[in-house]
């Protein structure tokens, strides 16, 4: 995963690598790995959701000689990823010697094996096959190497404890019919094009079945659906991916599949803080192969900081956790810092187990404040409705019919704009009311093209009734900048009777002078 850019990040990655036994090898050629796919592979803002993509964890299993760049995005299919221009971002940066890991199918299935009007659903043996072939051919045309990766399974258990064919991306009715089998299509392309393929579908099926239905819902998949993984699941599936790569000799010399501790992210950045203003960053920790196999793991915050394992938990200097079988799963931490002086801060969170130690680099840029005052903004009317319309009952889709979806549709949203200020403003909390049986994600961005964006919060399981949503923020608005906010609603069931009502949009912040 690559979340920070610049020379400082390269130092952070190298430091993190050295602390867990990795070091850059001057004899090896640096390699860049580009990964494309959907929400099951994507990066997430750690403090907004429990969802994690397995591609988000991939960097941890490679040496510092490999840079993983994650282009995967929720709600995208093989078709829509290409048509939206996301693939062009990849090809514009591809160089000879690079790799591209390609995984699609989850959103290709949304129309039941047919091409969809919104460009996401694809028919397996026509449109889906065509775009998988495009990714292969265009990767090779850039001098890079394509690697096909079949999609991870959905947590669709049958009564006999196995994952169903639908959970393995086979929508066919008859067992011997491959008409709607997306995995079969990808394997067909791999054979015809002579592309190496990692069968993540088979590996994650075997892994999920071995853990069983109960443990997978507790440890691997998020409780609200059977598609997306939480941090432990993402780490375990990333490990399966590199094992599959290594078995075929793909980047084998750069892989360390027996990593004791998986961290996400691999470096923490508070970015710009002001003296006296508290900042919080979040990180995941998964113990996969801890030595000794039984013991205690400690997490120690840097001087002047505290850490908690719950967003509302009591922050402490050090946290301790007993573990067994070399495993410590489902741990998310919140690092708090209220600086008392200005300057650039560089330090480490110290993670210890047995006689071993792993360092998680931390940095912040702290500025002085002459004066500060609270401010509140009220956003009264949406600036735009995209693929939505107002009716007496509320907002619904343009057609009035909501498809069943597993993630957001990028081109369906309610947008609000915060006008520019003449002063520097720290945006700390967004609140609004929401009524409607929809899942949602809220994000903000500085530009009207809404890129890059920052996710602020989500619910992947619809809630019934009107509720107040309060989402913490840590965003700095410079003089003259304006901020765009978007609410992306989607339904997890097909319906023509869903209406969204939202209001009371408020932003709380601090004016800095």
Tab-separated table of C-alpha atoms in Angstrom:
chain	number	residue	atom	x	y	z
A	1	UNK	CA	0.000	0.000	0.000
A	2	UNK	CA	1.256	3.488	-0.866
A	3	UNK	CA	-0.523	6.241	1.027
A	4	UNK	CA	2.121	8.924	1.379
A	5	UNK	CA	4.278	10.348	-1.360
A	6	UNK	CA	7.771	11.841	-1.285
A	7	UNK	CA	11.258	11.175	0.006
A	8	UNK	CA	10.087	11.056	3.615
A	9	UNK	CA	7.902	8.113	2.796
A	10	UNK	CA	10.733	6.167	1.257
A	11	UNK	CA	12.626	6.676	4.521
A	12	UNK	CA	9.570	5.543	6.501
A	13	UNK	CA	9.180	2.371	4.440
A	14	UNK	CA	12.855	1.584	4.736
A	15	UNK	CA	12.761	2.149	8.510
A	16	UNK	CA	9.701	-0.057	8.871
A	17	UNK	CA	11.365	-2.725	6.742
A	18	UNK	CA	14.587	-2.705	8.757
A	19	UNK	CA	12.695	-3.015	12.036
A	20	UNK	CA	11.081	-6.286	10.983
A	21	UNK	CA	14.129	-7.857	9.340
A	22	UNK	CA	13.793	-6.342	5.867
A	23	UNK	CA	16.440	-4.207	4.219
A	24	UNK	CA	16.679	-2.880	0.709
A	25	UNK	CA	19.006	-5.063	-1.360
A	26	UNK	CA	21.363	-3.014	-3.510
A	27	UNK	CA	21.732	-5.998	-5.800
A	28	UNK	CA	18.025	-6.110	-6.626
A	29	UNK	CA	16.257	-3.994	-9.196
A	30	UNK	CA	13.470	-1.851	-7.673
A	31	UNK	CA	10.055	-3.034	-8.828
A	32	UNK	CA	6.737	-1.222	-8.993
A	33	UNK	CA	3.507	-3.237	-8.668
A	34	UNK	CA	0.261	-1.586	-9.795
A	35	UNK	CA	-2.929	-3.264	-8.595
A	36	UNK	CA	-6.377	-2.737	-10.125
A	37	UNK	CA	-9.691	-4.067	-8.952
A	38	UNK	CA	-12.718	-3.358	-6.773
A	39	UNK	CA	-13.573	-2.725	-3.102
A	40	UNK	CA	-12.258	-6.106	-1.955
A	41	UNK	CA	-8.784	-4.962	-3.013
A	42	UNK	CA	-8.970	-1.205	-2.334
A	43	UNK	CA	-7.403	1.138	0.235
A	44	UNK	CA	-9.623	2.607	2.956
A	45	UNK	CA	-9.347	5.527	5.377
A	46	UNK	CA	-8.507	3.626	8.562
A	47	UNK	CA	-10.516	5.804	10.976
A	48	UNK	CA	-13.761	5.811	8.969
A	49	UNK	CA	-14.596	2.128	8.545
A	50	UNK	CA	-13.638	-1.386	9.612
A	51	UNK	CA	-13.441	-2.471	5.970
A	52	UNK	CA	-10.002	-3.186	4.553
A	53	UNK	CA	-8.996	-4.412	1.104
A	54	UNK	CA	-6.396	-7.166	0.791
A	55	UNK	CA	-4.451	-4.965	-1.630
A	56	UNK	CA	-4.122	-2.473	1.223
A	57	UNK	CA	-2.007	-5.019	3.122
A	58	UNK	CA	0.108	-6.207	0.199
A	59	UNK	CA	3.059	-3.846	0.690
A	60	UNK	CA	3.824	-5.461	4.054
A	61	UNK	CA	4.681	-8.800	2.449
A	62	UNK	CA	7.221	-7.319	0.019
A	63	UNK	CA	10.733	-6.043	0.663
A	64	UNK	CA	11.412	-2.278	0.400
A	65	UNK	CA	12.648	-2.921	-3.148
A	66	UNK	CA	8.985	-3.270	-4.189
A	67	UNK	CA	6.572	-0.346	-4.296
A	68	UNK	CA	2.883	-1.286	-4.369
A	69	UNK	CA	0.537	1.335	-5.850
A	70	UNK	CA	-3.132	0.571	-5.289
A	71	UNK	CA	-5.576	1.860	-7.907
A	72	UNK	CA	-8.435	-0.455	-6.871
A	73	UNK	CA	-11.693	1.318	-6.079
A	74	UNK	CA	-15.037	0.300	-4.621
A	75	UNK	CA	-17.963	-0.293	-6.958
A	76	UNK	CA	-15.840	-0.778	-10.070
A	77	UNK	CA	-16.095	-3.586	-12.590
A	78	UNK	CA	-13.738	-4.584	-15.385
A	79	UNK	CA	-15.783	-2.341	-17.693
A	80	UNK	CA	-16.397	0.752	-15.505
A	81	UNK	CA	-12.786	0.894	-14.239
A	82	UNK	CA	-11.640	1.197	-17.836
A	83	UNK	CA	-14.357	3.583	-19.039
A	84	UNK	CA	-14.017	5.974	-16.094
A	85	UNK	CA	-10.408	6.631	-17.027
A	86	UNK	CA	-8.895	4.893	-14.017
A	87	UNK	CA	-7.004	2.490	-16.244
A	88	UNK	CA	-5.447	5.437	-18.097
A	89	UNK	CA	-3.978	6.631	-14.776
A	90	UNK	CA	-2.207	3.278	-14.607
A	91	UNK	CA	-0.988	3.127	-18.202
A	92	UNK	CA	0.288	6.716	-18.017
A	93	UNK	CA	2.658	5.661	-15.229
A	94	UNK	CA	3.604	2.157	-16.440
A	95	UNK	CA	7.231	1.507	-17.273
A	96	UNK	CA	9.047	-1.564	-18.593
A	97	UNK	CA	9.701	-3.989	-15.753
A	98	UNK	CA	6.568	-2.995	-13.801
A	99	UNK	CA	3.840	-5.473	-12.838
A	100	UNK	CA	0.051	-5.105	-12.946
A	101	UNK	CA	-2.114	-7.321	-10.723
A	102	UNK	CA	-5.646	-7.575	-12.148
A	103	UNK	CA	-8.701	-8.707	-10.138
A	104	UNK	CA	-12.330	-8.079	-11.163
A	105	UNK	CA	-15.694	-9.875	-10.922
A	106	UNK	CA	-17.644	-8.737	-7.841
A	107	UNK	CA	-19.302	-5.764	-9.537
A	108	UNK	CA	-19.299	-7.394	-12.971
A	109	UNK	CA	-21.921	-9.744	-11.511
A	110	UNK	CA	-24.372	-7.019	-10.480
A	111	UNK	CA	-26.753	-7.590	-13.410
A	112	UNK	CA	-26.799	-11.359	-12.960
A	113	UNK	CA	-24.357	-12.031	-15.780
A	114	UNK	CA	-25.638	-9.393	-18.210
A	115	UNK	CA	-24.267	-6.079	-19.417
A	116	UNK	CA	-25.682	-3.258	-17.300
A	117	UNK	CA	-26.859	0.173	-18.387
A	118	UNK	CA	-24.548	1.902	-15.897
A	119	UNK	CA	-21.483	0.178	-17.341
A	120	UNK	CA	-20.725	-2.026	-14.356
A	121	UNK	CA	-22.528	-5.300	-14.964
A	122	UNK	CA	-20.836	-7.412	-17.638
A	123	UNK	CA	-21.586	-10.628	-19.455
A	124	UNK	CA	-18.758	-13.077	-18.619
A	125	UNK	CA	-17.793	-14.483	-22.009
A	126	UNK	CA	-18.182	-11.216	-23.938
A	127	UNK	CA	-17.697	-7.862	-22.182
A	128	UNK	CA	-15.868	-9.183	-19.103
A	129	UNK	CA	-13.545	-11.294	-21.237
A	130	UNK	CA	-12.909	-8.364	-23.588
A	131	UNK	CA	-11.796	-6.025	-20.794
A	132	UNK	CA	-9.637	-8.596	-19.034
A	133	UNK	CA	-7.906	-9.106	-22.392
A	134	UNK	CA	-7.534	-5.323	-22.802
A	135	UNK	CA	-5.757	-5.041	-19.451
A	136	UNK	CA	-3.408	-7.863	-20.431
A	137	UNK	CA	-2.635	-6.536	-23.906
A	138	UNK	CA	-2.193	-2.905	-22.882
A	139	UNK	CA	-0.003	-3.841	-19.914
A	140	UNK	CA	2.281	-5.778	-22.228
A	141	UNK	CA	2.286	-2.929	-24.748
A	142	UNK	CA	3.827	-0.758	-22.005
A	143	UNK	CA	6.580	-3.303	-21.395
A	144	UNK	CA	5.058	-4.355	-18.057
A	145	UNK	CA	3.974	-7.811	-16.887
A	146	UNK	CA	0.281	-8.603	-16.268
A	147	UNK	CA	-0.716	-11.047	-13.518
A	148	UNK	CA	-4.322	-12.226	-13.373
A	149	UNK	CA	-5.748	-12.794	-9.898
A	150	UNK	CA	-9.142	-14.430	-9.529
A	151	UNK	CA	-11.517	-12.726	-7.049
A	152	UNK	CA	-11.725	-13.641	-3.372
A	153	UNK	CA	-14.802	-15.632	-2.387
A	154	UNK	CA	-17.894	-14.155	-0.832
A	155	UNK	CA	-18.842	-15.569	2.558
A	156	UNK	CA	-21.758	-17.600	1.139
A	157	UNK	CA	-21.757	-20.823	3.162
A	158	UNK	CA	-24.013	-23.748	2.326
A	159	UNK	CA	-25.489	-26.076	4.948
A	160	UNK	CA	-22.636	-28.537	4.458
A	161	UNK	CA	-20.060	-25.869	5.418
A	162	UNK	CA	-18.729	-25.130	1.930
A	163	UNK	CA	-18.771	-21.892	-0.054
A	164	UNK	CA	-21.528	-21.941	-2.670
A	165	UNK	CA	-20.860	-21.639	-6.420
A	166	UNK	CA	-22.291	-18.100	-6.314
A	167	UNK	CA	-19.812	-17.284	-3.552
A	168	UNK	CA	-17.122	-18.467	-5.999
A	169	UNK	CA	-18.426	-16.129	-8.747
A	170	UNK	CA	-20.224	-18.808	-10.743
A	171	UNK	CA	-23.787	-17.622	-11.400
A	172	UNK	CA	-24.627	-20.688	-13.517
A	173	UNK	CA	-27.542	-22.883	-12.484
A	174	UNK	CA	-26.190	-26.271	-13.555
A	175	UNK	CA	-22.944	-27.519	-11.928
A	176	UNK	CA	-21.311	-28.331	-15.273
A	177	UNK	CA	-22.362	-25.066	-16.971
A	178	UNK	CA	-19.664	-22.393	-17.243
A	179	UNK	CA	-21.827	-19.837	-19.067
A	180	UNK	CA	-21.858	-17.406	-16.121
A	181	UNK	CA	-18.611	-18.416	-14.437
A	182	UNK	CA	-16.335	-15.363	-14.171
A	183	UNK	CA	-13.417	-17.306	-12.706
A	184	UNK	CA	-13.542	-19.765	-15.587
A	185	UNK	CA	-13.389	-16.843	-18.025
A	186	UNK	CA	-10.312	-15.351	-16.362
A	187	UNK	CA	-8.577	-18.734	-16.442
A	188	UNK	CA	-9.502	-19.046	-20.129
A	189	UNK	CA	-7.859	-15.684	-20.845
A	190	UNK	CA	-4.795	-16.725	-18.861
A	191	UNK	CA	-4.377	-19.878	-20.973
A	192	UNK	CA	-5.000	-18.176	-24.307
A	193	UNK	CA	-2.790	-15.195	-23.565
A	194	UNK	CA	-0.131	-17.159	-21.678
A	195	UNK	CA	-0.541	-14.997	-18.577
A	196	UNK	CA	0.345	-16.217	-15.111
A	197	UNK	CA	-2.662	-16.502	-12.829
A	198	UNK	CA	-3.056	-16.694	-9.043
A	199	UNK	CA	-6.233	-18.579	-8.132
A	200	UNK	CA	-7.321	-16.524	-5.119
A	201	UNK	CA	-10.842	-17.893	-5.463
A	202	UNK	CA	-9.671	-21.432	-4.733
A	203	UNK	CA	-7.274	-20.344	-1.984
A	204	UNK	CA	-9.751	-18.133	-0.140
A	205	UNK	CA	-12.470	-20.791	-0.525
A	206	UNK	CA	-10.260	-23.388	1.139
A	207	UNK	CA	-9.187	-20.922	3.841
A	208	UNK	CA	-12.728	-19.768	4.672
A	209	UNK	CA	-14.048	-23.331	4.765
A	210	UNK	CA	-11.218	-24.366	7.068
A	211	UNK	CA	-12.039	-21.561	9.520
A	212	UNK	CA	-15.779	-22.182	9.270
A	213	UNK	CA	-18.830	-19.929	9.069
A	214	UNK	CA	-18.680	-18.618	12.641
A	215	UNK	CA	-15.002	-17.712	12.752
A	216	UNK	CA	-15.002	-16.088	9.320
A	217	UNK	CA	-17.737	-13.655	10.357
A	218	UNK	CA	-15.838	-12.804	13.548
A	219	UNK	CA	-12.349	-12.550	12.111
A	220	UNK	CA	-12.300	-12.355	8.306
A	221	UNK	CA	-15.338	-10.600	6.845
A	222	UNK	CA	-17.039	-7.506	8.221
A	223	UNK	CA	-20.275	-8.431	10.035
A	224	UNK	CA	-22.526	-6.395	7.724
A	225	UNK	CA	-21.955	-8.377	4.525
A	226	UNK	CA	-20.258	-11.453	3.121
A	227	UNK	CA	-18.076	-9.675	0.596
A	228	UNK	CA	-15.742	-7.188	2.301
A	229	UNK	CA	-12.935	-8.100	4.673
A	230	UNK	CA	-11.846	-6.476	7.910
A	231	UNK	CA	-8.171	-5.945	8.742
A	232	UNK	CA	-7.405	-9.522	9.788
A	233	UNK	CA	-9.171	-10.967	6.766
A	234	UNK	CA	-7.379	-8.573	4.438
A	235	UNK	CA	-4.018	-9.494	5.987
A	236	UNK	CA	-4.705	-13.228	5.761
A	237	UNK	CA	-5.854	-12.962	2.153
A	238	UNK	CA	-2.847	-10.807	1.202
A	239	UNK	CA	-0.647	-13.547	2.635
A	240	UNK	CA	-2.447	-16.103	0.465
A	241	UNK	CA	-1.851	-13.886	-2.566
A	242	UNK	CA	1.924	-13.673	-2.027
A	243	UNK	CA	2.077	-17.409	-1.345
A	244	UNK	CA	0.414	-17.922	-4.715
A	245	UNK	CA	2.856	-15.534	-6.365
A	246	UNK	CA	5.863	-17.222	-4.785
A	247	UNK	CA	4.731	-20.704	-5.809
A	248	UNK	CA	4.870	-19.571	-9.435
A	249	UNK	CA	8.166	-17.740	-9.086
A	250	UNK	CA	6.601	-14.292	-9.408
A	251	UNK	CA	8.686	-11.746	-7.444
A	252	UNK	CA	9.681	-14.662	-5.204
A	253	UNK	CA	12.945	-13.058	-4.047
A	254	UNK	CA	11.050	-10.010	-2.784
A	255	UNK	CA	8.395	-11.867	-0.762
A	256	UNK	CA	8.282	-12.603	2.959
A	257	UNK	CA	5.065	-14.596	3.461
A	258	UNK	CA	5.842	-15.533	7.098
A	259	UNK	CA	5.677	-11.940	8.330
A	260	UNK	CA	5.096	-11.978	12.129
A	261	UNK	CA	3.192	-8.667	12.372
A	262	UNK	CA	1.162	-6.987	9.636
A	263	UNK	CA	0.653	-3.238	10.092
A	264	UNK	CA	-1.672	-0.979	8.162
A	265	UNK	CA	-0.548	1.627	7.311
A	266	UNK	CA	3.199	1.038	7.492
A	267	UNK	CA	3.831	4.640	8.602
A	268	UNK	CA	1.687	7.207	10.433
A	269	UNK	CA	1.422	10.856	9.446
A	270	UNK	CA	-0.520	13.421	11.480
A	271	UNK	CA	0.261	15.848	8.643
A	272	UNK	CA	-0.136	19.460	9.820
A	273	UNK	CA	-1.146	20.027	13.450
A	274	UNK	CA	-1.354	23.242	15.441
A	275	UNK	CA	-0.080	23.667	18.971
A	276	UNK	CA	-2.830	22.683	21.417
A	277	UNK	CA	-4.979	20.949	18.762
A	278	UNK	CA	-5.424	17.196	19.253
A	279	UNK	CA	-4.800	14.921	16.309
A	280	UNK	CA	-5.668	11.225	15.999
A	281	UNK	CA	-4.444	8.620	13.526
A	282	UNK	CA	-5.537	5.012	13.309
A	283	UNK	CA	-3.635	1.820	12.519
A	284	UNK	CA	-4.352	-1.912	12.352
A	285	UNK	CA	-2.178	-4.657	13.797
A	286	UNK	CA	-2.512	-8.341	12.957
A	287	UNK	CA	-0.221	-10.962	14.477
A	288	UNK	CA	0.090	-13.884	12.057
A	289	UNK	CA	3.308	-15.682	13.035
A	290	UNK	CA	4.371	-14.305	16.396
A	291	UNK	CA	7.363	-15.865	18.132
A	292	UNK	CA	7.199	-17.272	20.729
A	293	UNK	CA	3.799	-18.755	19.865
A	294	UNK	CA	2.428	-17.815	23.295
A	295	UNK	CA	3.220	-14.617	25.107
A	296	UNK	CA	2.345	-10.952	25.435
A	297	UNK	CA	2.438	-8.210	22.832
A	298	UNK	CA	2.801	-4.570	23.894
A	299	UNK	CA	2.053	-1.373	21.992
A	300	UNK	CA	3.902	1.665	23.329
A	301	UNK	CA	3.123	5.208	22.174
A	302	UNK	CA	5.945	7.704	21.503
A	303	UNK	CA	6.774	10.288	24.157
A	304	UNK	CA	4.050	12.924	24.388
A	305	UNK	CA	1.433	10.618	22.806
A	306	UNK	CA	-1.119	8.072	24.014
A	307	UNK	CA	-2.786	5.072	22.400
A	308	UNK	CA	-6.187	3.370	22.784
A	309	UNK	CA	-7.766	0.304	21.168
A	310	UNK	CA	-11.195	1.914	20.860
A	311	UNK	CA	-12.166	5.329	19.451
A	312	UNK	CA	-13.823	6.122	22.789
A	313	UNK	CA	-11.413	4.133	24.978
A	314	UNK	CA	-9.108	5.589	27.621
A	315	UNK	CA	-5.784	6.521	25.992
A	316	UNK	CA	-2.700	5.113	27.693
A	317	UNK	CA	1.046	5.144	27.243
A	318	UNK	CA	1.261	1.332	26.837
A	319	UNK	CA	-1.260	-1.415	26.017
A	320	UNK	CA	-0.648	-5.137	26.626
A	321	UNK	CA	-2.267	-8.192	25.012
A	322	UNK	CA	-1.757	-11.892	25.705
A	323	UNK	CA	-1.797	-14.082	22.592
A	324	UNK	CA	-1.758	-17.789	21.659
A	325	UNK	CA	-0.877	-19.876	18.585
A	326	UNK	CA	1.263	-17.015	17.267
A	327	UNK	CA	-1.899	-15.039	16.446
A	328	UNK	CA	-3.336	-11.711	17.591
A	329	UNK	CA	-6.292	-10.746	15.420
A	330	UNK	CA	-8.740	-7.834	15.073
A	331	UNK	CA	-6.714	-5.104	16.747
A	332	UNK	CA	-7.233	-1.486	15.715
A	333	UNK	CA	-5.439	1.339	17.532
A	334	UNK	CA	-5.928	5.092	17.839
A	335	UNK	CA	-2.825	7.199	18.430
A	336	UNK	CA	-3.521	10.600	20.047
A	337	UNK	CA	-1.226	13.611	19.987
A	338	UNK	CA	-1.751	17.126	21.360
A	339	UNK	CA	1.486	19.001	20.595
A	340	UNK	CA	2.815	21.562	23.041
A	341	UNK	CA	5.472	23.032	20.787
A	342	UNK	CA	6.047	23.687	17.102
A	343	UNK	CA	8.423	21.947	14.724
A	344	UNK	CA	8.770	18.688	12.790
A	345	UNK	CA	8.262	15.564	14.891
A	346	UNK	CA	9.599	12.134	13.927
A	347	UNK	CA	9.245	9.138	16.258
A	348	UNK	CA	8.004	5.521	16.451
A	349	UNK	CA	5.284	3.414	18.003
A	350	UNK	CA	7.106	0.448	19.568
A	351	UNK	CA	5.524	-2.990	19.186
A	352	UNK	CA	7.181	-5.720	21.281
A	353	UNK	CA	6.591	-9.469	21.669
A	354	UNK	CA	9.029	-11.893	23.239
A	355	UNK	CA	12.464	-10.546	22.435
A	356	UNK	CA	11.261	-9.027	19.159
A	357	UNK	CA	10.460	-5.447	18.311
A	358	UNK	CA	8.720	-3.741	15.379
A	359	UNK	CA	8.789	0.026	14.893
A	360	UNK	CA	5.905	1.946	13.338
A	361	UNK	CA	7.241	5.352	12.203
A	362	UNK	CA	5.251	8.475	13.126
A	363	UNK	CA	5.666	12.048	11.930
A	364	UNK	CA	3.900	15.411	12.219
A	365	UNK	CA	4.434	19.014	11.227
A	366	UNK	CA	3.413	21.262	14.134
A	367	UNK	CA	2.743	24.987	13.716
A	368	UNK	CA	2.277	27.789	16.241
A	369	UNK	CA	-1.084	29.519	16.701
A	370	UNK	CA	-1.554	33.208	17.487
A	371	UNK	CA	-5.320	32.996	17.972
A	372	UNK	CA	-8.142	30.509	17.446
A	373	UNK	CA	-11.920	30.610	17.600
A	374	UNK	CA	-14.704	28.057	17.036
A	375	UNK	CA	-16.808	28.250	13.893
A	376	UNK	CA	-19.883	26.412	12.588
A	377	UNK	CA	-21.131	26.218	9.023
A	378	UNK	CA	-24.660	25.218	7.951
A	379	UNK	CA	-25.082	23.688	4.492
A	380	UNK	CA	-28.720	24.305	3.661
A	381	UNK	CA	-29.270	23.001	0.131
A	382	UNK	CA	-27.474	20.434	-2.024
A	383	UNK	CA	-25.491	21.880	-4.883
A	384	UNK	CA	-26.158	18.823	-7.026
A	385	UNK	CA	-28.039	15.540	-7.254
A	386	UNK	CA	-26.396	12.980	-9.546
A	387	UNK	CA	-28.483	10.047	-10.839
A	388	UNK	CA	-31.026	11.060	-8.182
A	389	UNK	CA	-34.209	13.135	-8.144
A	390	UNK	CA	-36.405	14.853	-5.575
A	391	UNK	CA	-39.913	13.558	-4.996
A	392	UNK	CA	-42.464	14.318	-2.280
A	393	UNK	CA	-41.336	11.287	-0.240
A	394	UNK	CA	-37.645	12.184	-0.548
A	395	UNK	CA	-34.735	11.571	-2.901
A	396	UNK	CA	-34.752	8.451	-5.071
A	397	UNK	CA	-32.955	7.231	-8.176
A	398	UNK	CA	-33.656	8.816	-11.570
A	399	UNK	CA	-35.576	5.713	-12.603
A	400	UNK	CA	-37.200	5.211	-9.189
A	401	UNK	CA	-35.715	1.709	-8.990
A	402	UNK	CA	-32.727	0.886	-6.786
A	403	UNK	CA	-30.546	-2.056	-7.867
A	404	UNK	CA	-29.072	-4.422	-5.271
A	405	UNK	CA	-25.419	-3.421	-4.830
A	406	UNK	CA	-22.457	-4.259	-2.608
A	407	UNK	CA	-20.835	-0.829	-2.750
A	408	UNK	CA	-21.273	2.752	-3.870
A	409	UNK	CA	-22.040	3.881	-7.399
A	410	UNK	CA	-19.559	6.690	-8.070
A	411	UNK	CA	-22.027	8.599	-10.217
A	412	UNK	CA	-24.913	8.553	-7.720
A	413	UNK	CA	-24.588	11.149	-4.994
A	414	UNK	CA	-25.936	14.178	-3.104
A	415	UNK	CA	-23.397	17.017	-3.096
A	416	UNK	CA	-22.901	20.004	-0.796
A	417	UNK	CA	-20.299	22.775	-1.170
A	418	UNK	CA	-18.636	24.668	1.671
A	419	UNK	CA	-17.706	28.109	0.259
A	420	UNK	CA	-14.142	29.385	0.632
A	421	UNK	CA	-13.005	31.240	3.731
A	422	UNK	CA	-10.550	34.115	3.955
A	423	UNK	CA	-8.800	32.383	6.882
A	424	UNK	CA	-7.331	28.984	7.707
A	425	UNK	CA	-9.994	26.691	9.123
A	426	UNK	CA	-9.561	23.295	10.766
A	427	UNK	CA	-12.644	21.198	9.962
A	428	UNK	CA	-13.255	18.837	12.898
A	429	UNK	CA	-16.773	17.389	12.635
A	430	UNK	CA	-19.490	16.862	10.050
A	431	UNK	CA	-23.025	16.085	11.199
A	432	UNK	CA	-26.315	15.539	9.371
A	433	UNK	CA	-29.572	13.623	9.697
A	434	UNK	CA	-30.391	10.676	7.472
A	435	UNK	CA	-33.608	8.749	6.967
A	436	UNK	CA	-33.899	5.951	4.421
A	437	UNK	CA	-33.089	2.260	4.137
A	438	UNK	CA	-29.802	2.763	2.330
A	439	UNK	CA	-26.153	2.039	2.916
A	440	UNK	CA	-23.975	5.081	2.404
A	441	UNK	CA	-20.493	6.540	2.295
A	442	UNK	CA	-19.598	10.189	2.910
A	443	UNK	CA	-16.466	11.768	1.461
A	444	UNK	CA	-14.969	15.206	0.876
A	445	UNK	CA	-12.517	16.715	-1.597
A	446	UNK	CA	-11.060	20.126	-2.413
A	447	UNK	CA	-11.782	20.118	-6.149
A	448	UNK	CA	-14.975	19.788	-8.166
A	449	UNK	CA	-13.458	16.784	-9.929
A	450	UNK	CA	-13.573	15.184	-6.451
A	451	UNK	CA	-10.084	13.738	-6.659
A	452	UNK	CA	-8.280	12.932	-4.488
A	453	UNK	CA	-10.997	12.432	-1.937
A	454	UNK	CA	-11.069	11.688	1.795
A	455	UNK	CA	-13.663	9.209	3.095
A	456	UNK	CA	-15.244	10.383	6.356
A	457	UNK	CA	-17.594	7.531	7.278
A	458	UNK	CA	-19.950	4.845	6.040
A	459	UNK	CA	-22.663	2.332	6.878
A	460	UNK	CA	-22.580	-0.781	4.725
A	461	UNK	CA	-25.727	-2.126	6.334
A	462	UNK	CA	-28.870	0.025	5.967
A	463	UNK	CA	-30.414	1.344	9.186
A	464	UNK	CA	-34.141	1.984	9.566
A	465	UNK	CA	-35.448	5.335	10.769
A	466	UNK	CA	-34.151	8.871	11.078
A	467	UNK	CA	-30.779	9.154	12.803
A	468	UNK	CA	-28.121	11.748	13.485
A	469	UNK	CA	-24.788	11.000	11.822
A	470	UNK	CA	-21.693	12.574	13.395
A	471	UNK	CA	-18.353	12.084	11.677
A	472	UNK	CA	-14.987	13.349	12.977
A	473	UNK	CA	-12.761	15.174	10.509
A	474	UNK	CA	-9.150	16.297	10.427
A	475	UNK	CA	-9.070	18.513	7.369
A	476	UNK	CA	-7.369	21.888	6.934
A	477	UNK	CA	-9.060	24.435	4.670
A	478	UNK	CA	-6.612	27.087	3.513
A	479	UNK	CA	-7.716	30.641	2.631
A	480	UNK	CA	-9.559	30.662	-0.682
A	481	UNK	CA	-10.198	26.907	-0.763
A	482	UNK	CA	-13.673	25.421	-0.918
A	483	UNK	CA	-14.688	21.938	0.116
A	484	UNK	CA	-17.026	19.511	-1.635
A	485	UNK	CA	-18.980	16.916	0.360
A	486	UNK	CA	-20.772	13.960	-1.206
A	487	UNK	CA	-23.167	11.407	0.225
A	488	UNK	CA	-23.114	8.215	-1.893
A	489	UNK	CA	-26.250	6.122	-1.137
A	490	UNK	CA	-26.863	2.580	-2.325
A	491	UNK	CA	-29.335	-0.202	-1.619
A	492	UNK	CA	-28.366	-3.751	-0.737
A	493	UNK	CA	-31.711	-5.036	-2.066
A	494	UNK	CA	-33.531	-4.353	-5.302
A	495	UNK	CA	-36.440	-1.996	-4.607
A	496	UNK	CA	-38.672	0.649	-6.161
A	497	UNK	CA	-39.811	1.997	-2.792
A	498	UNK	CA	-36.734	3.601	-1.195
A	499	UNK	CA	-36.498	7.321	-0.456
A	500	UNK	CA	-33.626	9.168	1.194
A	501	UNK	CA	-34.235	12.195	3.384
A	502	UNK	CA	-31.231	14.129	4.643
A	503	UNK	CA	-30.822	17.496	6.310
A	504	UNK	CA	-29.269	19.586	9.092
A	505	UNK	CA	-25.830	19.465	7.467
A	506	UNK	CA	-23.388	21.198	9.813
A	507	UNK	CA	-19.618	21.470	9.962
A	508	UNK	CA	-17.801	22.392	13.159
A	509	UNK	CA	-14.281	23.702	13.091
A	510	UNK	CA	-11.694	26.126	14.388
A	511	UNK	CA	-10.465	29.318	12.739
A	512	UNK	CA	-6.689	29.602	13.086
A	513	UNK	CA	-4.820	32.910	12.990
